[in-house]
Amino acid sequence: MTIEKRDTKDELGAAISDRLVTEIVAAQRDRGVAHIVLTGGSMGGLSLRSLPGATGVDWSGVHFWWGDERFVPAGDGDRNDVEADQAALTALPVPAENVHRVAGPDEVTDAEAAAAAYSAAIRAPKPGDGMFDIVMLGMGPDGHVASLFPHHPAQRAENAIAIAVHDSPKPPPDRVSLTFECLNRSRQVWLLVAGAEKADAVAAAHAAGADRWDVPAAGVHGRDDTVWWLDSAAAGKLPD
Ligand code: 6PG
């Protein structure tokens, strides 16, 4: 586990997006392709801002995925992919088929069908093979990551890649989320956290014996590394 701390949210976003470019280049050098999982929230946009100006990336060999998506129609401002489009994706020469969006109610009947289609895309031999290079996750003040909320039964999904989540405590209520099982097959998991309102959850996730049922962020780990990207405010309650 690594902690990367920066003074401000702005500096944090710059450091994350610069590192993301470095990791994409490294993944392409090693494996020819990079599979990157994006997050919503305000850190989601910040994490992408170095991408349009990046050099040395073969964008035809980059795939984008999402850790979760709100089950609302394509183009809805509540969708995480709309934010990513606006932050960077529309400015990148990435083939549309490399941008793996979660279907909304305009395409499929329910979130279960969207989760099944998304799971199939992840499982397909090439795209992904079920393993991502970098998974970026924002964290809510309650410690939730993707759409895995504290004390929510969706956390208990087993033998699943992506699942439907209903009755989300944060609107909108219907969502699709990757499972812990899927997230934890990734090479690196990055938690992107800024703000004093997150400090308690950051400290709880790092406490000895932290339980993901109470603090979902405590339950995500990369195979190679788990990186907590924190601004000073979010890191404020960690022991020195
Ligand atoms: C949600 C949230 C969530 C978001 C975190 C962090 O609806 O579940 O949007 O996914 O990523 O709450 O958000 P910030 O990066 O804005 O703090």
Coordinates of N, CA and C and ligand atoms in Angstrom, one line a residue:
M1 N 0.8 -1.2 0.0 CA 0.0 0.0 0.0 C 0.9 1.3 0.0
T2 N 0.5 2.2 -0.8 CA 1.2 3.4 -0.9 C 0.3 4.6 -0.6
I3 N 0.8 5.6 0.1 CA 0.1 6.9 0.3 C 0.8 8.0 -0.5
E4 N 0.0 8.6 -1.4 CA 0.6 9.7 -2.2 C -0.2 11.0 -1.7
K5 N 0.5 11.9 -1.0 CA -0.2 13.0 -0.4 C 0.2 14.3 -1.2
R6 N -0.7 15.2 -1.4 CA -0.4 16.5 -2.0 C -1.2 17.5 -1.1
D7 N -0.7 18.8 -1.1 CA -1.3 19.8 -0.3 C -2.8 20.0 -0.6
T8 N -3.0 20.2 -1.9 CA -4.4 20.7 -2.3 C -5.0 19.7 -3.2
K9 N -6.3 19.8 -3.4 CA -7.1 19.0 -4.3 C -6.6 19.2 -5.8
D10 N -6.3 20.4 -6.1 CA -5.8 20.7 -7.4 C -4.5 20.0 -7.7
E11 N -3.5 20.2 -6.8 CA -2.2 19.5 -6.9 C -2.4 18.0 -7.0
L12 N -3.4 17.5 -6.2 CA -3.6 16.0 -6.2 C -4.1 15.6 -7.6
G13 N -5.0 16.3 -8.2 CA -5.6 16.0 -9.5 C -4.4 16.0 -10.5
A14 N -3.6 17.0 -10.4 CA -2.5 17.1 -11.4 C -1.5 15.9 -11.3
A15 N -1.2 15.5 -10.1 CA -0.3 14.4 -9.9 C -0.9 13.1 -10.3
I16 N -2.2 12.9 -10.1 CA -2.9 11.7 -10.5 C -2.9 11.6 -12.0
S17 N -3.3 12.7 -12.6 CA -3.5 12.6 -14.1 C -2.1 12.4 -14.8
D18 N -1.1 13.0 -14.2 CA 0.3 12.8 -14.8 C 0.7 11.4 -14.6
R19 N 0.5 10.8 -13.4 CA 0.8 9.4 -13.2 C 0.0 8.4 -14.1
L20 N -1.2 8.8 -14.3 CA -2.1 8.0 -15.2 C -1.5 7.8 -16.6
V21 N -1.0 9.0 -17.1 CA -0.3 8.9 -18.4 C 0.9 8.0 -18.4
T22 N 1.7 8.1 -17.3 CA 2.9 7.3 -17.2 C 2.5 5.8 -17.2
E23 N 1.5 5.5 -16.4 CA 1.0 4.1 -16.3 C 0.5 3.6 -17.6
I24 N -0.2 4.4 -18.3 CA -0.8 4.0 -19.6 C 0.4 3.6 -20.6
V25 N 1.4 4.5 -20.6 CA 2.6 4.3 -21.5 C 3.3 3.0 -21.0
A26 N 3.4 2.8 -19.7 CA 4.1 1.5 -19.2 C 3.3 0.3 -19.6
A27 N 2.0 0.3 -19.4 CA 1.1 -0.8 -19.7 C 1.2 -1.2 -21.2
Q28 N 1.3 -0.2 -22.0 CA 1.4 -0.4 -23.5 C 2.7 -1.0 -23.8
R29 N 3.8 -0.5 -23.2 CA 5.1 -1.0 -23.4 C 5.2 -2.5 -23.0
D30 N 4.6 -2.8 -21.9 CA 4.7 -4.2 -21.4 C 3.7 -5.2 -22.0
R31 N 2.5 -4.7 -22.3 CA 1.4 -5.6 -22.8 C 0.7 -5.2 -24.0
G32 N 1.1 -4.0 -24.6 CA 0.5 -3.5 -25.8 C -0.8 -2.8 -25.7
V33 N -1.4 -2.9 -24.5 CA -2.7 -2.4 -24.4 C -2.9 -1.9 -22.9
A34 N -3.7 -0.9 -22.7 CA -4.0 -0.5 -21.3 C -5.5 -0.5 -21.0
H35 N -5.8 -1.0 -19.9 CA -7.2 -1.1 -19.5 C -7.4 -0.2 -18.2
I36 N -8.1 0.9 -18.3 CA -8.2 1.9 -17.3 C -9.7 2.0 -16.8
V37 N -9.9 1.9 -15.5 CA -11.2 2.1 -15.0 C -11.4 3.5 -14.4
L38 N -12.4 4.2 -14.9 CA -12.6 5.6 -14.5 C -13.6 5.7 -13.3
T39 N -13.6 6.8 -12.7 CA -14.5 7.0 -11.6 C -15.3 8.3 -11.8
G40 N -16.4 8.4 -11.1 CA -17.2 9.6 -11.2 C -16.8 10.5 -10.1
G41 N -17.6 11.4 -9.7 CA -17.3 12.4 -8.6 C -16.3 13.4 -9.2
S42 N -16.0 14.4 -8.3 CA -15.2 15.5 -8.8 C -13.8 15.1 -9.1
M43 N -13.3 14.1 -8.4 CA -11.9 13.6 -8.7 C -11.8 12.9 -10.0
G44 N -13.0 12.4 -10.5 CA -13.0 11.7 -11.8 C -12.5 12.6 -12.9
G45 N -13.1 13.8 -13.0 CA -12.7 14.8 -14.0 C -11.3 15.2 -13.8
L46 N -10.9 15.5 -12.6 CA -9.5 16.0 -12.4 C -8.5 14.9 -12.8
S47 N -8.8 13.7 -12.6 CA -7.9 12.6 -12.8 C -7.5 12.5 -14.3
L48 N -8.3 13.1 -15.2 CA -8.2 12.9 -16.6 C -7.6 14.1 -17.3
R49 N -7.3 15.1 -16.6 CA -7.0 16.4 -17.3 C -5.7 16.4 -18.0
S50 N -4.7 15.6 -17.7 CA -3.5 15.5 -18.5 C -3.6 14.7 -19.7
L51 N -4.6 14.0 -19.9 CA -4.7 13.0 -21.0 C -4.7 13.7 -22.4
P52 N -5.5 14.7 -22.6 CA -5.6 15.3 -23.9 C -4.2 15.8 -24.4
G53 N -3.3 16.3 -23.5 CA -2.0 16.8 -23.9 C -0.9 15.8 -23.9
A54 N -1.2 14.5 -23.6 CA -0.2 13.5 -23.3 C 0.5 13.2 -24.6
T55 N 1.8 12.9 -24.5 CA 2.6 12.4 -25.7 C 3.0 11.0 -25.4
G56 N 3.2 10.2 -26.4 CA 3.7 8.8 -26.3 C 2.7 7.8 -26.0
V57 N 1.4 8.2 -26.1 CA 0.3 7.2 -25.9 C -0.3 6.8 -27.2
D58 N -0.4 5.5 -27.5 CA -1.1 5.0 -28.7 C -2.6 4.9 -28.2
W59 N -3.4 5.9 -28.5 CA -4.8 5.9 -28.0 C -5.6 4.7 -28.6
S60 N -5.2 4.1 -29.7 CA -6.0 3.0 -30.2 C -5.8 1.8 -29.3
G61 N -4.8 1.8 -28.5 CA -4.6 0.7 -27.6 C -4.9 1.0 -26.1
V62 N -5.8 1.9 -25.9 CA -6.3 2.3 -24.5 C -7.8 1.9 -24.5
H63 N -8.2 1.2 -23.4 CA -9.6 0.9 -23.2 C -10.0 1.6 -21.9
F64 N -11.2 2.2 -21.9 CA -11.8 2.8 -20.7 C -13.0 2.1 -20.3
W65 N -13.1 1.9 -19.0 CA -14.2 1.3 -18.3 C -14.7 2.2 -17.1
W66 N -15.7 1.8 -16.5 CA -16.1 2.5 -15.3 C -16.3 1.6 -14.1
G67 N -16.0 2.0 -12.9 CA -16.2 1.2 -11.7 C -17.6 1.1 -11.3
D68 N -18.4 2.1 -11.6 CA -19.8 2.1 -11.5 C -20.5 3.1 -12.4
E69 N -21.8 2.9 -12.6 CA -22.5 3.8 -13.4 C -23.9 3.9 -12.9
R70 N -24.5 5.1 -13.0 CA -25.9 5.3 -12.6 C -26.7 4.8 -13.7
F71 N -27.8 4.1 -13.3 CA -28.7 3.5 -14.4 C -29.7 4.6 -14.8
V72 N -29.2 5.5 -15.6 CA -30.0 6.5 -16.2 C -29.6 6.6 -17.7
P73 N -30.4 7.2 -18.6 CA -30.1 7.1 -20.0 C -28.8 7.7 -20.5
A74 N -28.4 7.3 -21.6 CA -27.2 7.9 -22.3 C -27.3 9.4 -22.3
G75 N -26.3 10.1 -22.0 CA -26.3 11.5 -22.1 C -26.8 12.2 -20.9
D76 N -27.4 11.5 -20.0 CA -27.9 12.1 -18.8 C -26.8 12.7 -17.9
G77 N -26.9 13.9 -17.4 CA -25.9 14.6 -16.7 C -25.5 13.9 -15.4
D78 N -26.3 12.9 -14.9 CA -26.0 12.1 -13.7 C -25.1 11.0 -14.0
R79 N -24.8 10.7 -15.3 CA -24.0 9.6 -15.6 C -22.5 9.9 -15.5
N80 N -21.7 8.9 -15.0 CA -20.3 9.1 -14.8 C -19.6 9.3 -16.2
D81 N -20.1 8.6 -17.2 CA -19.4 8.7 -18.5 C -19.6 10.0 -19.1
V82 N -20.7 10.7 -18.8 CA -20.9 12.1 -19.4 C -19.8 13.0 -18.8
E83 N -19.5 12.9 -17.6 CA -18.5 13.7 -16.9 C -17.1 13.4 -17.6
A84 N -16.8 12.1 -17.8 CA -15.5 11.8 -18.3 C -15.4 12.2 -19.8
D85 N -16.5 12.1 -20.5 CA -16.5 12.7 -21.9 C -16.2 14.1 -21.9
Q86 N -16.8 14.9 -21.0 CA -16.6 16.3 -21.0 C -15.1 16.6 -20.5
A87 N -14.7 15.9 -19.6 CA -13.3 16.1 -19.0 C -12.2 15.8 -20.0
A88 N -12.4 14.8 -20.8 CA -11.3 14.4 -21.7 C -11.6 13.5 -22.9
L89 N -12.5 12.5 -22.7 CA -12.7 11.5 -23.7 C -13.0 12.0 -25.1
T90 N -13.8 13.0 -25.2 CA -14.2 13.5 -26.5 C -13.0 14.2 -27.2
A91 N -12.0 14.5 -26.4 CA -10.8 15.1 -27.0 C -9.7 14.1 -27.4
L92 N -10.0 12.8 -27.1 CA -8.9 11.8 -27.4 C -9.3 11.0 -28.6
P93 N -8.3 10.6 -29.4 CA -8.6 9.8 -30.6 C -8.7 8.3 -30.2
V94 N -9.6 8.0 -29.2 CA -9.8 6.6 -28.8 C -11.0 6.1 -29.6
P95 N -10.8 4.9 -30.2 CA -11.9 4.3 -30.9 C -13.1 4.1 -30.0
A96 N -14.3 4.4 -30.6 CA -15.5 4.3 -29.7 C -15.7 2.9 -29.1
E97 N -15.2 1.9 -29.8 CA -15.4 0.5 -29.3 C -14.5 0.2 -28.1
N98 N -13.5 1.1 -27.8 CA -12.7 1.0 -26.7 C -13.2 1.6 -25.4
V99 N -14.3 2.4 -25.6 CA -14.9 3.1 -24.5 C -16.1 2.2 -24.0
H100 N -16.0 1.5 -23.0 CA -16.9 0.5 -22.6 C -18.0 1.0 -21.6
R101 N -19.0 1.6 -22.1 CA -20.0 2.2 -21.3 C -21.0 1.2 -20.8
V102 N -21.6 1.5 -19.6 CA -22.6 0.7 -19.0 C -23.9 1.1 -19.7
A103 N -24.7 0.1 -20.2 CA -26.0 0.4 -20.8 C -26.9 1.1 -19.8
G104 N -27.8 2.0 -20.3 CA -28.8 2.6 -19.5 C -30.2 2.1 -19.8
P105 N -31.2 2.7 -19.2 CA -32.6 2.2 -19.5 C -33.1 2.6 -20.9
D106 N -32.3 3.3 -21.6 CA -32.7 3.6 -23.0 C -32.3 2.4 -23.9
E107 N -31.4 1.5 -23.4 CA -30.9 0.4 -24.1 C -31.3 -1.0 -23.6
V108 N -31.5 -1.1 -22.3 CA -31.8 -2.4 -21.7 C -32.9 -2.2 -20.7
T109 N -33.6 -3.4 -20.3 CA -34.8 -3.3 -19.5 C -34.5 -2.9 -18.1
D110 N -33.4 -3.4 -17.5 CA -33.1 -3.1 -16.1 C -31.6 -3.1 -15.8
A111 N -31.3 -2.7 -14.6 CA -29.9 -2.7 -14.2 C -29.3 -4.1 -14.2
E112 N -30.1 -5.1 -14.0 CA -29.5 -6.5 -14.0 C -29.0 -6.8 -15.5
A113 N -29.8 -6.4 -16.4 CA -29.4 -6.6 -17.8 C -28.2 -5.8 -18.2
A114 N -28.1 -4.6 -17.7 CA -26.9 -3.8 -17.9 C -25.7 -4.4 -17.3
A115 N -25.8 -4.9 -16.1 CA -24.7 -5.5 -15.4 C -24.3 -6.8 -16.1
A116 N -25.2 -7.6 -16.6 CA -24.9 -8.8 -17.4 C -24.1 -8.5 -18.6
A117 N -24.5 -7.4 -19.3 CA -23.8 -7.0 -20.6 C -22.4 -6.5 -20.3
Y118 N -22.3 -5.7 -19.2 CA -21.0 -5.2 -18.8 C -20.1 -6.3 -18.4
S119 N -20.6 -7.2 -17.6 CA -19.8 -8.4 -17.2 C -19.3 -9.2 -18.4
A120 N -20.1 -9.3 -19.4 CA -19.7 -10.1 -20.6 C -18.6 -9.4 -21.3
A121 N -18.7 -8.0 -21.4 CA -17.7 -7.3 -22.1 C -16.3 -7.4 -21.4
I122 N -16.4 -7.4 -20.0 CA -15.2 -7.5 -19.3 C -14.5 -8.9 -19.4
R123 N -15.4 -9.9 -19.4 CA -15.0 -11.3 -19.5 C -14.5 -11.7 -20.8
A124 N -14.9 -11.0 -21.9 CA -14.6 -11.4 -23.2 C -13.1 -11.5 -23.4
P125 N -12.6 -12.6 -24.1 CA -11.2 -12.7 -24.3 C -10.7 -11.5 -25.1
K126 N -9.8 -10.8 -24.6 CA -9.4 -9.4 -25.1 C -10.7 -8.7 -25.0
P127 N -10.9 -7.5 -25.0 CA -11.0 -6.7 -23.9 C -10.9 -7.3 -22.5
G128 N -9.8 -6.8 -21.9 CA -9.8 -6.9 -20.4 C -9.3 -8.3 -19.9
D129 N -10.0 -9.4 -20.4 CA -9.7 -10.7 -19.8 C -10.0 -10.6 -18.3
G130 N -10.8 -9.7 -17.9 CA -11.1 -9.6 -16.5 C -10.1 -8.9 -15.7
M131 N -9.0 -8.4 -16.3 CA -8.0 -7.7 -15.4 C -7.7 -6.3 -15.9
F132 N -7.8 -5.4 -15.0 CA -7.5 -4.0 -15.4 C -6.1 -3.6 -14.9
D133 N -5.6 -2.6 -15.6 CA -4.3 -2.1 -15.2 C -4.4 -1.1 -14.0
I134 N -5.3 -0.1 -14.2 CA -5.5 0.9 -13.2 C -7.0 1.0 -12.9
V135 N -7.4 0.9 -11.7 CA -8.8 1.1 -11.3 C -8.7 2.4 -10.4
M136 N -9.4 3.4 -10.9 CA -9.5 4.6 -10.0 C -10.9 4.6 -9.4
L137 N -10.9 4.9 -8.1 CA -12.1 5.0 -7.3 C -12.2 6.2 -6.5
G138 N -13.2 7.0 -6.6 CA -13.5 8.1 -5.7 C -14.0 7.4 -4.4
M139 N -14.1 8.1 -3.3 CA -14.7 7.6 -2.1 C -15.6 8.6 -1.5
G140 N -16.8 8.1 -1.1 CA -17.7 9.0 -0.4 C -17.4 9.2 1.0
P141 N -17.9 10.2 1.7 CA -17.7 10.5 3.1 C -18.1 9.3 4.0
D142 N -19.0 8.4 3.5 CA -19.4 7.2 4.2 C -18.4 6.1 3.9
G143 N -17.4 6.3 3.1 CA -16.4 5.2 2.8 C -16.8 4.4 1.6
H144 N -17.9 4.7 0.9 CA -18.3 3.9 -0.2 C -17.3 4.1 -1.4
V145 N -17.2 3.0 -2.2 CA -16.4 3.1 -3.4 C -17.2 2.4 -4.5
A146 N -17.0 2.8 -5.7 CA -17.9 2.4 -6.8 C -19.4 2.6 -6.3
S147 N -20.3 1.6 -6.5 CA -21.6 1.7 -5.8 C -21.7 0.6 -4.7
L148 N -20.6 0.4 -4.0 CA -20.6 -0.5 -2.9 C -20.7 0.3 -1.6
F149 N -21.9 0.3 -1.0 CA -22.1 1.2 0.1 C -22.0 0.4 1.5
P150 N -21.7 1.1 2.6 CA -21.7 0.5 3.9 C -23.0 -0.2 4.2
H151 N -22.9 -1.5 4.6 CA -24.1 -2.2 5.1 C -25.2 -2.5 4.0
H152 N -24.7 -2.4 2.8 CA -25.7 -2.6 1.6 C -25.5 -4.0 1.1
P153 N -26.6 -4.8 0.9 CA -26.4 -6.2 0.5 C -25.6 -6.4 -0.8
A154 N -25.6 -5.4 -1.7 CA -24.8 -5.5 -2.9 C -23.3 -5.9 -2.6
Q155 N -22.8 -5.5 -1.5 CA -21.5 -5.8 -1.1 C -21.2 -7.3 -1.1
R156 N -22.3 -8.1 -0.9 CA -22.1 -9.5 -0.6 C -22.1 -10.4 -1.9
A157 N -22.2 -9.7 -3.0 CA -22.3 -10.5 -4.3 C -21.0 -11.4 -4.4
E158 N -21.3 -12.6 -4.9 CA -20.1 -13.5 -5.1 C -20.2 -14.1 -6.5
N159 N -19.1 -14.5 -7.0 CA -19.0 -15.1 -8.4 C -19.6 -14.1 -9.4
A160 N -19.4 -12.9 -9.2 CA -20.0 -11.9 -10.2 C -18.9 -10.8 -10.5
I161 N -19.0 -10.3 -11.7 CA -18.1 -9.2 -12.1 C -18.7 -7.9 -11.9
A162 N -19.9 -7.7 -12.4 CA -20.7 -6.5 -12.2 C -22.1 -6.8 -11.8
I163 N -22.7 -6.0 -11.0 CA -24.0 -6.3 -10.4 C -24.9 -5.1 -10.4
A164 N -26.2 -5.3 -10.4 CA -27.1 -4.3 -10.2 C -27.2 -3.9 -8.8
V165 N -27.3 -2.6 -8.5 CA -27.4 -2.1 -7.2 C -28.7 -1.3 -7.1
H166 N -29.6 -1.6 -6.2 CA -30.9 -0.9 -6.0 C -30.9 -0.3 -4.6
D167 N -31.8 0.7 -4.4 CA -31.9 1.4 -3.1 C -30.5 2.0 -2.7
S168 N -29.8 2.5 -3.6 CA -28.6 3.2 -3.2 C -28.9 4.3 -2.3
P169 N -28.2 4.4 -1.2 CA -28.5 5.5 -0.2 C -28.2 6.9 -0.8
K170 N -27.4 6.9 -1.8 CA -27.2 8.2 -2.5 C -27.9 8.1 -3.9
P171 N -28.7 9.1 -4.3 CA -29.4 9.1 -5.5 C -28.4 9.2 -6.7
P172 N -28.7 8.7 -7.9 CA -30.0 7.9 -8.2 C -29.9 6.5 -7.6
P173 N -31.1 5.9 -7.3 CA -31.2 4.7 -6.5 C -30.7 3.4 -7.3
D174 N -30.8 3.4 -8.6 CA -30.5 2.2 -9.4 C -29.1 2.5 -10.1
R175 N -28.2 1.5 -9.9 CA -26.9 1.6 -10.5 C -26.3 0.3 -10.9
V176 N -25.2 0.3 -11.5 CA -24.4 -0.9 -11.8 C -23.0 -0.7 -11.2
S177 N -22.5 -1.7 -10.6 CA -21.2 -1.6 -9.9 C -20.4 -2.8 -10.2
L178 N -19.1 -2.6 -10.3 CA -18.1 -3.7 -10.2 C -18.2 -4.3 -8.8
T179 N -17.9 -5.6 -8.7 CA -17.9 -6.2 -7.3 C -16.5 -6.1 -6.7
F180 N -16.4 -6.3 -5.5 CA -15.0 -6.4 -4.8 C -14.2 -7.4 -5.6
E181 N -14.8 -8.6 -5.9 CA -14.1 -9.7 -6.5 C -13.4 -9.2 -7.8
C182 N -14.1 -8.4 -8.6 CA -13.6 -7.9 -9.9 C -12.5 -6.8 -9.6
L183 N -12.9 -5.9 -8.8 CA -12.0 -4.8 -8.5 C -10.6 -5.3 -8.0
N184 N -10.7 -6.3 -7.2 CA -9.5 -6.8 -6.5 C -8.6 -7.8 -7.4
R185 N -9.1 -7.9 -8.7 CA -8.2 -8.6 -9.6 C -7.4 -7.7 -10.4
S186 N -7.4 -6.4 -10.1 CA -6.7 -5.4 -10.9 C -5.3 -5.3 -10.5
R187 N -4.5 -4.8 -11.4 CA -3.0 -4.6 -11.1 C -2.9 -3.5 -10.0
Q188 N -3.5 -2.4 -10.3 CA -3.4 -1.3 -9.3 C -4.8 -0.7 -9.0
V189 N -5.0 -0.5 -7.7 CA -6.3 0.2 -7.3 C -5.8 1.5 -6.7
W190 N -6.4 2.6 -7.3 CA -6.1 3.9 -6.8 C -7.4 4.5 -6.1
L191 N -7.3 5.0 -4.9 CA -8.4 5.7 -4.2 C -8.1 7.2 -4.3
L192 N -9.0 7.9 -4.9 CA -8.7 9.4 -5.1 C -9.6 10.1 -4.1
V193 N -9.0 10.7 -3.1 CA -9.8 11.3 -2.0 C -9.3 12.7 -1.6
A194 N -10.2 13.6 -1.7 CA -9.9 15.0 -1.3 C -11.0 15.6 -0.4
G195 N -10.6 16.4 0.6 CA -11.5 17.1 1.4 C -11.6 16.6 2.8
A196 N -11.8 17.6 3.8 CA -11.9 17.2 5.2 C -13.1 16.3 5.5
E197 N -14.1 16.4 4.7 CA -15.3 15.6 5.0 C -15.0 14.1 4.8
K198 N -13.9 13.8 4.2 CA -13.5 12.4 3.9 C -12.5 11.8 5.0
A199 N -12.0 12.7 5.9 CA -10.9 12.4 6.7 C -11.3 11.2 7.7
D200 N -12.5 11.2 8.2 CA -12.9 10.1 9.1 C -12.9 8.8 8.4
A201 N -13.5 8.8 7.2 CA -13.5 7.5 6.4 C -12.1 7.0 6.0
V202 N -11.3 8.0 5.7 CA -9.9 7.6 5.4 C -9.2 6.9 6.6
A203 N -9.4 7.6 7.7 CA -8.8 7.0 9.0 C -9.4 5.6 9.3
A204 N -10.7 5.5 9.1 CA -11.4 4.2 9.4 C -10.9 3.1 8.5
A205 N -10.7 3.5 7.2 CA -10.3 2.5 6.3 C -8.9 2.0 6.6
H206 N -8.1 2.8 7.2 CA -6.7 2.5 7.5 C -6.5 1.9 8.9
A207 N -7.6 1.9 9.7 CA -7.5 1.4 11.1 C -7.2 -0.1 11.1
A208 N -6.5 -0.6 12.0 CA -6.3 -2.1 12.1 C -7.6 -2.8 12.2
G209 N -7.8 -3.8 11.5 CA -9.1 -4.6 11.5 C -10.2 -4.0 10.8
A210 N -10.0 -3.0 10.0 CA -11.1 -2.3 9.3 C -11.9 -3.3 8.5
D211 N -13.2 -3.2 8.5 CA -14.1 -4.2 7.9 C -14.8 -3.5 6.7
R212 N -14.7 -4.2 5.5 CA -15.3 -3.5 4.4 C -16.8 -3.4 4.5
W213 N -17.5 -4.2 5.3 CA -18.9 -4.1 5.5 C -19.3 -2.7 6.1
D214 N -18.4 -2.2 6.9 CA -18.5 -0.8 7.5 C -17.9 0.3 6.6
V215 N -16.8 0.0 6.1 CA -16.0 1.0 5.3 C -15.6 0.3 4.0
P216 N -16.4 0.3 3.0 CA -16.1 -0.4 1.8 C -14.7 -0.1 1.2
A217 N -14.2 1.1 1.4 CA -12.9 1.4 0.8 C -11.8 0.6 1.4
A218 N -12.0 0.0 2.6 CA -11.0 -0.9 3.2 C -10.9 -2.2 2.5
G219 N -11.9 -2.5 1.6 CA -11.9 -3.8 1.0 C -11.4 -3.9 -0.4
V220 N -10.8 -2.8 -0.9 CA -10.3 -2.8 -2.3 C -8.8 -2.8 -2.3
H221 N -8.2 -3.7 -3.1 CA -6.7 -3.8 -3.1 C -6.3 -4.2 -4.5
G222 N -5.2 -3.6 -5.0 CA -4.6 -4.0 -6.2 C -3.7 -5.2 -6.0
R223 N -3.5 -6.0 -7.1 CA -2.5 -7.1 -6.9 C -1.1 -6.6 -6.8
D224 N -0.8 -5.5 -7.6 CA 0.6 -5.0 -7.5 C 0.7 -3.9 -6.4
D225 N -0.3 -3.0 -6.4 CA -0.3 -1.9 -5.4 C -1.7 -1.3 -5.2
T226 N -1.9 -0.8 -4.0 CA -3.1 0.0 -3.7 C -2.6 1.4 -3.3
V227 N -3.0 2.4 -4.1 CA -2.4 3.7 -3.9 C -3.6 4.6 -3.3
W228 N -3.3 5.2 -2.2 CA -4.3 6.2 -1.7 C -3.7 7.6 -2.0
W229 N -4.4 8.2 -2.9 CA -4.1 9.6 -3.3 C -4.9 10.5 -2.4
L230 N -4.3 11.3 -1.6 CA -5.0 12.1 -0.6 C -4.5 13.5 -0.6
D231 N -5.4 14.5 -0.5 CA -4.9 15.8 -0.2 C -4.8 16.0 1.3
S232 N -4.2 17.1 1.8 CA -3.9 17.2 3.2 C -5.1 17.1 4.1
A233 N -6.2 17.6 3.6 CA -7.4 17.6 4.4 C -7.9 16.2 4.6
A234 N -7.9 15.4 3.5 CA -8.4 14.0 3.6 C -7.5 13.2 4.5
A235 N -6.2 13.5 4.5 CA -5.3 12.8 5.3 C -5.2 13.2 6.7
G236 N -6.0 14.2 7.1 CA -5.8 14.9 8.3 C -6.0 14.1 9.6
K237 N -6.7 12.9 9.5 CA -6.9 12.1 10.7 C -6.1 10.8 10.7
L238 N -5.2 10.7 9.7 CA -4.4 9.5 9.7 C -3.3 9.7 10.8
P239 N -2.9 8.6 11.4 CA -1.7 8.8 12.4 C -0.5 9.2 11.6
D240 N 0.4 9.8 12.2 CA 1.6 10.3 11.5 C 2.5 9.2 11.0
Ligands
6PG1 C1 -21.9 8.4 -6.0 C2 -20.7 9.4 -5.9 C3 -19.4 8.7 -5.9 C4 -18.3 9.7 -5.9 C5 -17.7 9.8 -4.5 C6 -16.5 10.8 -4.5 O1 -22.9 8.8 -6.5 O2 -21.7 7.3 -5.6 O3 -20.8 10.3 -7.0 O4 -19.3 7.7 -6.8 O5 -17.3 9.2 -6.7 O6 -18.7 10.3 -3.7 O7 -16.9 12.0 -5.0 P1 -15.8 13.2 -5.0 O8 -14.6 12.8 -5.8 O9 -16.6 14.4 -5.7 O10 -15.5 13.5 -3.6

